[in-house]
Coordinates of C-alpha atoms in Angstrom, one line a residue:
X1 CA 20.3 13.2 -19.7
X2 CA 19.3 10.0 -17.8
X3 CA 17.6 10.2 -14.5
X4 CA 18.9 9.2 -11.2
X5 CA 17.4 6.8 -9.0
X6 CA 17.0 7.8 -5.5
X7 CA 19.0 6.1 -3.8
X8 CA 16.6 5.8 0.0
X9 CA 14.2 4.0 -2.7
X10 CA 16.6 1.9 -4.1
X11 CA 18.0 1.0 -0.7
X12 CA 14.5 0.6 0.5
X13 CA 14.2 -1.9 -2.0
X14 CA 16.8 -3.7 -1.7
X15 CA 16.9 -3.9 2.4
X16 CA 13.4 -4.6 2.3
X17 CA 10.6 -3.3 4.8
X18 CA 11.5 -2.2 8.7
X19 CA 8.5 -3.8 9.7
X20 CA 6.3 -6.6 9.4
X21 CA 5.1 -7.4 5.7
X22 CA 1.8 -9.1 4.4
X23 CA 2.2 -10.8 1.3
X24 CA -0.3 -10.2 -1.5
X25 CA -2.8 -12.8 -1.0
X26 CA -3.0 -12.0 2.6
X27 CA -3.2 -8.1 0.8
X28 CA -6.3 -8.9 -1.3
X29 CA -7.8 -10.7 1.8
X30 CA -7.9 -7.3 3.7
X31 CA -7.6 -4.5 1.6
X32 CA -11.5 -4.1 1.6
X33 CA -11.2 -3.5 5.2
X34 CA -8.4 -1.9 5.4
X35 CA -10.0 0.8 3.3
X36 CA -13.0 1.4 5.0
X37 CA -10.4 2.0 8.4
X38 CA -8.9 4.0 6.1
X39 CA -12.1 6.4 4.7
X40 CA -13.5 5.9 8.5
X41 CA -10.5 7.9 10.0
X42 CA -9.4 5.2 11.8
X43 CA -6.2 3.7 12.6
X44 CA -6.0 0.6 9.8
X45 CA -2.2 0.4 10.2
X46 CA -2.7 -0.6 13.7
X47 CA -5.7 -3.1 12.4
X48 CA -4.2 -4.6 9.9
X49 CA -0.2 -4.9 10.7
X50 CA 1.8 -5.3 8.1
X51 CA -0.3 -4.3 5.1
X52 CA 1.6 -1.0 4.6
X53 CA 4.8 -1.7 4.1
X54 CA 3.5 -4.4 1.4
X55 CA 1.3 -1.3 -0.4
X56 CA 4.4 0.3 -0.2
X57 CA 6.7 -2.4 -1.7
X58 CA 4.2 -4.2 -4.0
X59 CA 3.6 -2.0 -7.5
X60 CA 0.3 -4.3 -8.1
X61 CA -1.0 -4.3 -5.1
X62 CA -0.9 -0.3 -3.9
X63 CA -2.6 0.3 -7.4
X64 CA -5.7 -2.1 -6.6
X65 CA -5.3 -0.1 -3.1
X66 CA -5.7 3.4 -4.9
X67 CA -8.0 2.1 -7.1
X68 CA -10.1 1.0 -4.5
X69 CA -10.1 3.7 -2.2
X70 CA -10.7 6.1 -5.4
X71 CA -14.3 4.1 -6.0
X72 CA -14.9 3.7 -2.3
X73 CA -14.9 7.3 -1.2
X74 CA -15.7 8.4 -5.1
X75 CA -12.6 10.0 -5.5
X76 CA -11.7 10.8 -9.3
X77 CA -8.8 8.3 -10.4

């Protein structure tokens, strides 16, 4: 039996993000700081516009993100 996408994903995909989107050099410029807004309980969406929707549309970059934030706070990965 094959597996279904879901379809909000797929449409997600292929409409792209509702808001603003960094691209992945901008990404790697601020993802250090954008974790520590993150671990610091602070607002880093409103800090650093943009950089979610790429973390959630870039595969590469949201796994340097968890990986980061995993050796940060020393979170098991």
């Amino acid at each position: 039996m094959t597996e279904q996408p879901d379809v909000s994903q797929t449409l997600g995909r292929l409409l792209g993000p509702a808001a603003p989107e960094v691209g992945c050099d901008a990404c790697f410029d601020e993802l250090d700081r954008y974790v520590e807004l993150e671990l610091a309980g602070e607002d880093a969406d409103a800090a650093v516009p943009g950089l979610r929707a790429h973390l959630d549309g870039c595969p590469a970059c949201r796994e340097e993100h968890e990986s980061l934030r995993a050796l940060v706070s020393g979170e098991p990965t």
